[in-house]
PDB file of C-alpha atoms in Angstrom:
ATOM      1  CA  ILE A  30     -54.222  28.731 -11.963  1.00  0.00           C
ATOM      2  CA  ALA A  31     -54.345  31.337  -8.636  1.00  0.00           C
ATOM      3  CA  GLY A  32     -51.867  33.303 -10.722  1.00  0.00           C
ATOM      4  CA  PHE A  33     -53.645  33.131 -13.689  1.00  0.00           C
ATOM      5  CA  THR A  34     -56.690  34.687 -12.128  1.00  0.00           C
ATOM      6  CA  ILE A  35     -54.508  37.211 -10.565  1.00  0.00           C
ATOM      7  CA  VAL A  36     -53.927  38.482 -14.023  1.00  0.00           C
ATOM      8  CA  VAL A  37     -57.090  37.906 -15.734  1.00  0.00           C
ATOM      9  CA  ALA A  38     -59.515  39.404 -12.942  1.00  0.00           C
ATOM     10  CA  SER A  39     -57.171  42.595 -12.946  1.00  0.00           C
ATOM     11  CA  VAL A  40     -57.847  42.895 -16.797  1.00  0.00           C
ATOM     12  CA  PHE A  41     -61.331  42.698 -16.410  1.00  0.00           C
ATOM     13  CA  ALA A  42     -61.160  45.439 -13.392  1.00  0.00           C
ATOM     14  CA  LEU A  43     -59.710  47.700 -16.148  1.00  0.00           C
ATOM     15  CA  ASN A  44     -62.565  47.452 -18.391  1.00  0.00           C
ATOM     16  CA  GLN A  45     -65.252  48.437 -15.797  1.00  0.00           C
ATOM     17  CA  ASP A  46     -66.121  52.429 -15.403  1.00  0.00           C
ATOM     18  CA  ASN A  47     -68.553  51.544 -12.610  1.00  0.00           C
ATOM     19  CA  LEU A  48     -66.226  51.943  -9.600  1.00  0.00           C
ATOM     20  CA  LYS A  49     -68.104  48.953  -7.658  1.00  0.00           C
ATOM     21  CA  LYS A  50     -67.891  46.638 -10.295  1.00  0.00           C
ATOM     22  CA  ARG A  51     -64.080  47.577 -10.519  1.00  0.00           C
ATOM     23  CA  LEU A  52     -63.627  46.913  -7.110  1.00  0.00           C
ATOM     24  CA  ALA A  53     -65.490  43.624  -7.353  1.00  0.00           C
ATOM     25  CA  TYR A  54     -63.302  42.300 -10.131  1.00  0.00           C
ATOM     26  CA  SER A  55     -60.067  43.632  -7.949  1.00  0.00           C
ATOM     27  CA  SER A  56     -61.266  41.442  -5.378  1.00  0.00           C
ATOM     28  CA  ILE A  57     -61.147  38.072  -7.194  1.00  0.00           C
ATOM     29  CA  GLY A  58     -57.522  38.680  -8.035  1.00  0.00           C
ATOM     30  CA  GLN A  59     -56.646  39.708  -4.276  1.00  0.00           C
ATOM     31  CA  VAL A  60     -58.439  36.277  -2.999  1.00  0.00           C
ATOM     32  CA  SER A  61     -56.073  34.717  -5.500  1.00  0.00           C
ATOM     33  CA  TYR A  62     -53.143  36.240  -3.621  1.00  0.00           C
ATOM     34  CA  ILE A  63     -54.182  34.140  -0.932  1.00  0.00           C
ATOM     35  CA  LEU A  64     -54.617  31.088  -2.859  1.00  0.00           C
ATOM     36  CA  LEU A  65     -51.348  31.697  -4.605  1.00  0.00           C
ATOM     37  CA  GLY A  66     -49.635  31.898  -1.067  1.00  0.00           C
ATOM     38  CA  LEU A  67     -51.281  28.567   0.192  1.00  0.00           C
ATOM     39  CA  ALA A  68     -50.530  26.989  -3.067  1.00  0.00           C
ATOM     40  CA  ILE A  69     -46.638  27.995  -2.989  1.00  0.00           C
ATOM     41  CA  GLY A  70     -46.425  25.995   0.553  1.00  0.00           C
ATOM     42  CA  THR A  71     -43.668  27.369   1.859  1.00  0.00           C
ATOM     43  CA  TYR A  72     -43.465  29.434   5.656  1.00  0.00           C
ATOM     44  CA  SER A  73     -43.422  32.853   4.003  1.00  0.00           C
ATOM     45  CA  GLY A  74     -45.874  31.959   1.212  1.00  0.00           C
ATOM     46  CA  VAL A  75     -48.531  30.652   3.415  1.00  0.00           C
ATOM     47  CA  LEU A  76     -47.900  33.415   5.813  1.00  0.00           C
ATOM     48  CA  GLY A  77     -48.073  35.932   2.849  1.00  0.00           C
ATOM     49  CA  GLY A  78     -51.382  34.442   1.873  1.00  0.00           C
ATOM     50  CA  LEU A  79     -53.293  34.434   5.108  1.00  0.00           C
ATOM     51  CA  MET A  80     -51.767  37.806   6.154  1.00  0.00           C
ATOM     52  CA  HIS A  81     -53.774  39.030   2.839  1.00  0.00           C
ATOM     53  CA  LEU A  82     -56.546  37.577   4.173  1.00  0.00           C
ATOM     54  CA  ALA A  83     -56.478  39.816   6.884  1.00  0.00           C
ATOM     55  CA  HIS A  84     -54.904  42.918   4.936  1.00  0.00           C
ATOM     56  CA  HIS A  85     -57.271  42.519   1.923  1.00  0.00           C
ATOM     57  CA  ALA A  86     -60.199  42.748   4.808  1.00  0.00           C
ATOM     58  CA  LEU A  87     -58.673  45.999   5.597  1.00  0.00           C
ATOM     59  CA  MET A  88     -57.894  47.500   2.353  1.00  0.00           C
ATOM     60  CA  LYS A  89     -60.855  46.326   0.167  1.00  0.00           C
ATOM     61  CA  SER A  90     -63.457  47.406   3.233  1.00  0.00           C
ATOM     62  CA  CYS A  91     -62.136  50.876   2.800  1.00  0.00           C
ATOM     63  CA  LEU A  92     -62.461  51.281  -0.846  1.00  0.00           C
ATOM     64  CA  PHE A  93     -66.175  49.718  -0.904  1.00  0.00           C
ATOM     65  CA  LEU A  94     -67.108  52.239   2.247  1.00  0.00           C
ATOM     66  CA  CYS A  95     -65.698  55.214   0.117  1.00  0.00           C
ATOM     67  CA  ALA A  96     -67.517  54.029  -2.853  1.00  0.00           C
ATOM     68  CA  GLY A  97     -70.652  53.929  -0.960  1.00  0.00           C
ATOM     69  CA  THR A  98     -70.026  57.237   0.282  1.00  0.00           C
ATOM     70  CA  ILE A  99     -69.299  58.737  -3.104  1.00  0.00           C
ATOM     71  CA  LEU A 100     -72.710  57.113  -4.065  1.00  0.00           C
ATOM     72  CA  ALA A 101     -74.714  58.164  -0.902  1.00  0.00           C
ATOM     73  CA  LYS A 102     -73.432  62.061  -1.283  1.00  0.00           C
ATOM     74  CA  THR A 103     -73.298  62.560  -4.855  1.00  0.00           C
ATOM     75  CA  GLY A 104     -75.622  59.956  -6.621  1.00  0.00           C
ATOM     76  CA  LYS A 105     -72.314  58.653  -8.720  1.00  0.00           C
ATOM     77  CA  ARG A 106     -71.751  55.474  -9.602  1.00  0.00           C
ATOM     78  CA  ASN A 107     -69.130  55.430 -12.400  1.00  0.00           C
ATOM     79  CA  ILE A 108     -65.564  56.790 -12.537  1.00  0.00           C
ATOM     80  CA  SER A 109     -65.987  58.840 -15.368  1.00  0.00           C
ATOM     81  CA  GLU A 110     -68.320  61.155 -13.523  1.00  0.00           C
ATOM     82  CA  MET A 111     -66.244  61.493 -10.710  1.00  0.00           C
ATOM     83  CA  ALA A 112     -63.998  64.427 -11.993  1.00  0.00           C
ATOM     84  CA  GLY A 113     -62.883  66.846  -9.144  1.00  0.00           C
ATOM     85  CA  ILE A 114     -64.968  64.670  -6.298  1.00  0.00           C
ATOM     86  CA  GLY A 115     -61.800  65.032  -4.588  1.00  0.00           C
ATOM     87  CA  TYR A 116     -62.630  68.254  -3.605  1.00  0.00           C
ATOM     88  CA  LYS A 117     -66.363  67.721  -2.730  1.00  0.00           C
ATOM     89  CA  LEU A 118     -65.166  64.710  -0.377  1.00  0.00           C
ATOM     90  CA  PRO A 119     -61.461  65.329   0.405  1.00  0.00           C
ATOM     91  CA  VAL A 120     -61.323  62.991   3.586  1.00  0.00           C
ATOM     92  CA  THR A 121     -63.134  60.330   1.912  1.00  0.00           C
ATOM     93  CA  MET A 122     -60.982  60.263  -1.175  1.00  0.00           C
ATOM     94  CA  ILE A 123     -57.907  60.593   0.665  1.00  0.00           C
ATOM     95  CA  CYS A 124     -58.687  57.728   2.614  1.00  0.00           C
ATOM     96  CA  PHE A 125     -59.734  55.962  -0.629  1.00  0.00           C
ATOM     97  CA  THR A 126     -56.019  56.957  -2.147  1.00  0.00           C
ATOM     98  CA  ILE A 127     -54.543  55.274   0.935  1.00  0.00           C
ATOM     99  CA  ALA A 128     -56.608  51.962   0.484  1.00  0.00           C
ATOM    100  CA  ALA A 129     -55.651  52.304  -3.421  1.00  0.00           C
ATOM    101  CA  LEU A 130     -51.907  52.732  -2.955  1.00  0.00           C
ATOM    102  CA  ALA A 131     -51.824  50.026  -0.206  1.00  0.00           C
ATOM    103  CA  MET A 132     -53.572  47.683  -2.861  1.00  0.00           C
ATOM    104  CA  MET A 133     -50.587  48.275  -5.384  1.00  0.00           C
ATOM    105  CA  GLY A 134     -48.521  47.028  -2.497  1.00  0.00           C
ATOM    106  CA  THR A 135     -46.938  50.290  -1.970  1.00  0.00           C
ATOM    107  CA  PRO A 136     -44.745  50.808   1.313  1.00  0.00           C
ATOM    108  CA  PRO A 137     -45.438  51.691   4.263  1.00  0.00           C
ATOM    109  CA  SER A 138     -48.775  49.739   3.761  1.00  0.00           C
ATOM    110  CA  VAL A 139     -50.034  46.273   4.821  1.00  0.00           C
ATOM    111  CA  GLY A 140     -50.521  45.507   1.104  1.00  0.00           C
ATOM    112  CA  PHE A 141     -46.399  45.638   0.767  1.00  0.00           C
ATOM    113  CA  ILE A 142     -46.124  43.409   3.659  1.00  0.00           C
ATOM    114  CA  SER A 143     -48.390  40.695   2.018  1.00  0.00           C
ATOM    115  CA  LYS A 144     -46.925  40.909  -1.544  1.00  0.00           C
ATOM    116  CA  TRP A 145     -43.072  40.769   0.070  1.00  0.00           C
ATOM    117  CA  LEU A 146     -43.887  37.773   2.030  1.00  0.00           C
ATOM    118  CA  LEU A 147     -45.662  36.392  -0.967  1.00  0.00           C
ATOM    119  CA  GLY A 148     -42.508  37.339  -2.859  1.00  0.00           C
ATOM    120  CA  ILE A 149     -40.015  35.611  -0.279  1.00  0.00           C
ATOM    121  CA  GLY A 150     -42.407  32.647  -0.454  1.00  0.00           C
ATOM    122  CA  SER A 151     -41.961  32.272  -3.865  1.00  0.00           C
ATOM    123  CA  LEU A 152     -38.023  32.211  -3.645  1.00  0.00           C
ATOM    124  CA  GLU A 153     -37.955  29.347  -1.050  1.00  0.00           C
ATOM    125  CA  ALA A 154     -40.057  27.244  -3.232  1.00  0.00           C
ATOM    126  CA  GLY A 155     -37.707  27.600  -5.868  1.00  0.00           C
ATOM    127  CA  ASN A 156     -40.077  29.591  -8.165  1.00  0.00           C
ATOM    128  CA  PRO A 157     -38.926  32.800  -8.748  1.00  0.00           C
ATOM    129  CA  TRP A 158     -41.335  33.518 -11.657  1.00  0.00           C
ATOM    130  CA  TYR A 159     -44.237  33.956  -9.081  1.00  0.00           C
ATOM    131  CA  ILE A 160     -42.593  37.338  -8.699  1.00  0.00           C
ATOM    132  CA  GLY A 161     -43.142  38.039 -12.101  1.00  0.00           C
ATOM    133  CA  ILE A 162     -47.172  37.421 -11.556  1.00  0.00           C
ATOM    134  CA  LEU A 163     -46.839  39.760  -8.481  1.00  0.00           C
ATOM    135  CA  LEU A 164     -45.318  42.504 -10.298  1.00  0.00           C
ATOM    136  CA  LEU A 165     -47.519  42.316 -13.555  1.00  0.00           C
ATOM    137  CA  SER A 166     -50.340  42.467 -10.966  1.00  0.00           C
ATOM    138  CA  ALA A 167     -49.070  45.383  -9.185  1.00  0.00           C
ATOM    139  CA  LEU A 168     -48.667  47.251 -12.366  1.00  0.00           C
ATOM    140  CA  LEU A 169     -52.386  46.307 -13.198  1.00  0.00           C
ATOM    141  CA  ASN A 170     -53.505  47.499 -10.080  1.00  0.00           C
ATOM    142  CA  ALA A 171     -51.748  50.589 -10.651  1.00  0.00           C
ATOM    143  CA  ALA A 172     -53.505  50.871 -14.192  1.00  0.00           C
ATOM    144  CA  TYR A 173     -56.852  50.526 -12.611  1.00  0.00           C
ATOM    145  CA  PHE A 174     -56.845  52.567  -9.304  1.00  0.00           C
ATOM    146  CA  LEU A 175     -54.419  55.804 -10.439  1.00  0.00           C
ATOM    147  CA  PRO A 176     -57.069  56.934 -13.105  1.00  0.00           C
ATOM    148  CA  ILE A 177     -59.752  57.001 -10.299  1.00  0.00           C
ATOM    149  CA  ILE A 178     -57.228  59.133  -8.363  1.00  0.00           C
ATOM    150  CA  TYR A 179     -56.318  61.324 -11.062  1.00  0.00           C
ATOM    151  CA  THR A 180     -59.866  61.961 -12.114  1.00  0.00           C
ATOM    152  CA  ALA A 181     -60.773  62.719  -8.528  1.00  0.00           C
ATOM    153  CA  PHE A 182     -58.073  65.419  -8.041  1.00  0.00           C
ATOM    154  CA  PHE A 183     -56.788  66.438 -11.241  1.00  0.00           C
ATOM    155  CA  LYS A 184     -59.322  66.239 -13.873  1.00  0.00           C
ATOM    156  CA  GLN A 185     -61.371  69.363 -14.164  1.00  0.00           C
ATOM    157  CA  PRO A 186     -64.901  68.949 -14.607  1.00  0.00           C
ATOM    158  CA  GLU A 187     -66.366  70.080 -17.963  1.00  0.00           C
ATOM    159  CA  ASN A 188     -67.686  73.267 -18.641  1.00  0.00           C
ATOM    160  CA  LYS A 189     -66.797  74.312 -14.835  1.00  0.00           C
ATOM    161  CA  ALA A 190     -64.262  76.152 -12.874  1.00  0.00           C
ATOM    162  CA  HIS A 191     -61.733  74.566 -11.200  1.00  0.00           C
ATOM    163  CA  PRO A 192     -63.829  72.963  -8.189  1.00  0.00           C
ATOM    164  CA  LYS A 193     -62.345  74.053  -4.631  1.00  0.00           C
ATOM    165  CA  LEU A 194     -62.124  72.305  -1.305  1.00  0.00           C
ATOM    166  CA  GLN A 195     -65.209  71.760   0.121  1.00  0.00           C
ATOM    167  CA  PHE A 196     -65.137  70.284   3.384  1.00  0.00           C
ATOM    168  CA  ASN A 197     -68.653  71.256   4.404  1.00  0.00           C
ATOM    169  CA  ARG A 198     -69.960  68.704   1.907  1.00  0.00           C
ATOM    170  CA  GLU A 199     -68.079  65.938   3.408  1.00  0.00           C
ATOM    171  CA  ALA A 200     -69.953  62.985   4.418  1.00  0.00           C
ATOM    172  CA  ASN A 201     -71.147  62.875   7.927  1.00  0.00           C
ATOM    173  CA  TYR A 202     -68.876  61.435  10.775  1.00  0.00           C
ATOM    174  CA  THR A 203     -71.291  58.101  11.130  1.00  0.00           C
ATOM    175  CA  LEU A 204     -69.879  57.734   7.428  1.00  0.00           C
ATOM    176  CA  LEU A 205     -66.502  58.884   7.996  1.00  0.00           C
ATOM    177  CA  LEU A 206     -65.264  57.517  11.281  1.00  0.00           C
ATOM    178  CA  PRO A 207     -65.161  53.768   9.823  1.00  0.00           C
ATOM    179  CA  ILE A 208     -63.503  55.152   6.584  1.00  0.00           C
ATOM    180  CA  ALA A 209     -60.537  57.220   8.148  1.00  0.00           C
ATOM    181  CA  THR A 210     -60.253  54.520  10.874  1.00  0.00           C
ATOM    182  CA  LEU A 211     -59.324  51.540   8.576  1.00  0.00           C
ATOM    183  CA  ALA A 212     -57.191  54.090   6.532  1.00  0.00           C
ATOM    184  CA  VAL A 213     -55.124  54.523   9.499  1.00  0.00           C
ATOM    185  CA  LEU A 214     -55.130  50.921  10.182  1.00  0.00           C
ATOM    186  CA  ILE A 215     -53.789  50.319   6.722  1.00  0.00           C
ATOM    187  CA  ILE A 216     -50.985  52.335   7.611  1.00  0.00           C
ATOM    188  CA  LEU A 217     -50.342  51.245  10.830  1.00  0.00           C
ATOM    189  CA  GLY A 218     -50.579  47.225  10.134  1.00  0.00           C
ATOM    190  CA  GLY A 219     -47.872  48.221   7.298  1.00  0.00           C
ATOM    191  CA  THR A 220     -45.407  50.336   9.963  1.00  0.00           C
ATOM    192  CA  LEU A 221     -45.818  48.790  13.347  1.00  0.00           C
ATOM    193  CA  VAL A 222     -46.146  44.943  11.553  1.00  0.00           C
ATOM    194  CA  THR A 223     -44.973  42.957  14.860  1.00  0.00           C
ATOM    195  CA  ILE A 224     -47.045  44.888  17.461  1.00  0.00           C
ATOM    196  CA  PRO A 225     -48.921  42.050  19.928  1.00  0.00           C
ATOM    197  CA  GLY A 226     -52.775  42.021  18.513  1.00  0.00           C
ATOM    198  CA  PHE A 227     -51.800  42.969  15.036  1.00  0.00           C
ATOM    199  CA  PRO A 228     -52.122  40.073  12.090  1.00  0.00           C
ATOM    200  CA  TYR A 229     -48.611  39.232  11.660  1.00  0.00           C
ATOM    201  CA  SER A 230     -48.253  38.309  15.850  1.00  0.00           C
ATOM    202  CA  LEU A 231     -51.419  35.876  15.499  1.00  0.00           C
ATOM    203  CA  VAL A 232     -50.819  34.598  12.055  1.00  0.00           C
ATOM    204  CA  SER A 233     -46.986  33.796  12.340  1.00  0.00           C
ATOM    205  CA  ARG A 234     -47.622  31.783  15.373  1.00  0.00           C
ATOM    206  CA  GLY A 235     -49.944  29.630  13.580  1.00  0.00           C
ATOM    207  CA  VAL A 236     -48.263  28.986  10.484  1.00  0.00           C
ATOM    208  CA  ALA A 237     -44.963  28.563  12.579  1.00  0.00           C
ATOM    209  CA  LEU A 238     -46.695  25.369  14.224  1.00  0.00           C
ATOM    210  CA  LEU A 239     -47.869  24.025  10.828  1.00  0.00           C
ATOM    211  CA  PHE A 240     -43.940  23.993   9.667  1.00  0.00           C
ATOM    212  CA  ARG A 241     -42.769  22.214  12.620  1.00  0.00           C
TER     213      ARG A 241
END
């Protein structure tokens, strides 16, 4: 059921032009990653599921904060209206891109760590077909996130000259600081995985106790 939900939620996300709705349907699929890891029931599967609980909080919080900043600064809600917005809000959209790539499972990011552990857990459970679900989901994630990035940075607004970088129109620091902090943590959490205090060091001990 979790695997089915991962795929179906991603398909629904593909059909949403409203950015927040696309992110919301994506969240349904991402929560199902957590349930899939718990349902697999192996050490790596449970660890991957619980790690994704923390990692998804970083990635999706960053994405939703970016969506809120876009709405606050431009009034735009729909992806089809966001051509060239990466030049108007460059820092916001760079952070959005980092979080979106992490959602696809791109290394080095927290999203890659979660999906890698879930894949290992699938092999430990003797159910390698779960890896197929993870790969299909990664492709679907790419299908609904990459067009947003393309629209923001590579699509020219109709009847307008190619936009120029406008850092002066960027959001104020009270909006940018949490977004940038989350984007940095997404990368640090994927590269410095075993640092004390990071999710892995906290979750792995608890999962190890379960499997004694």
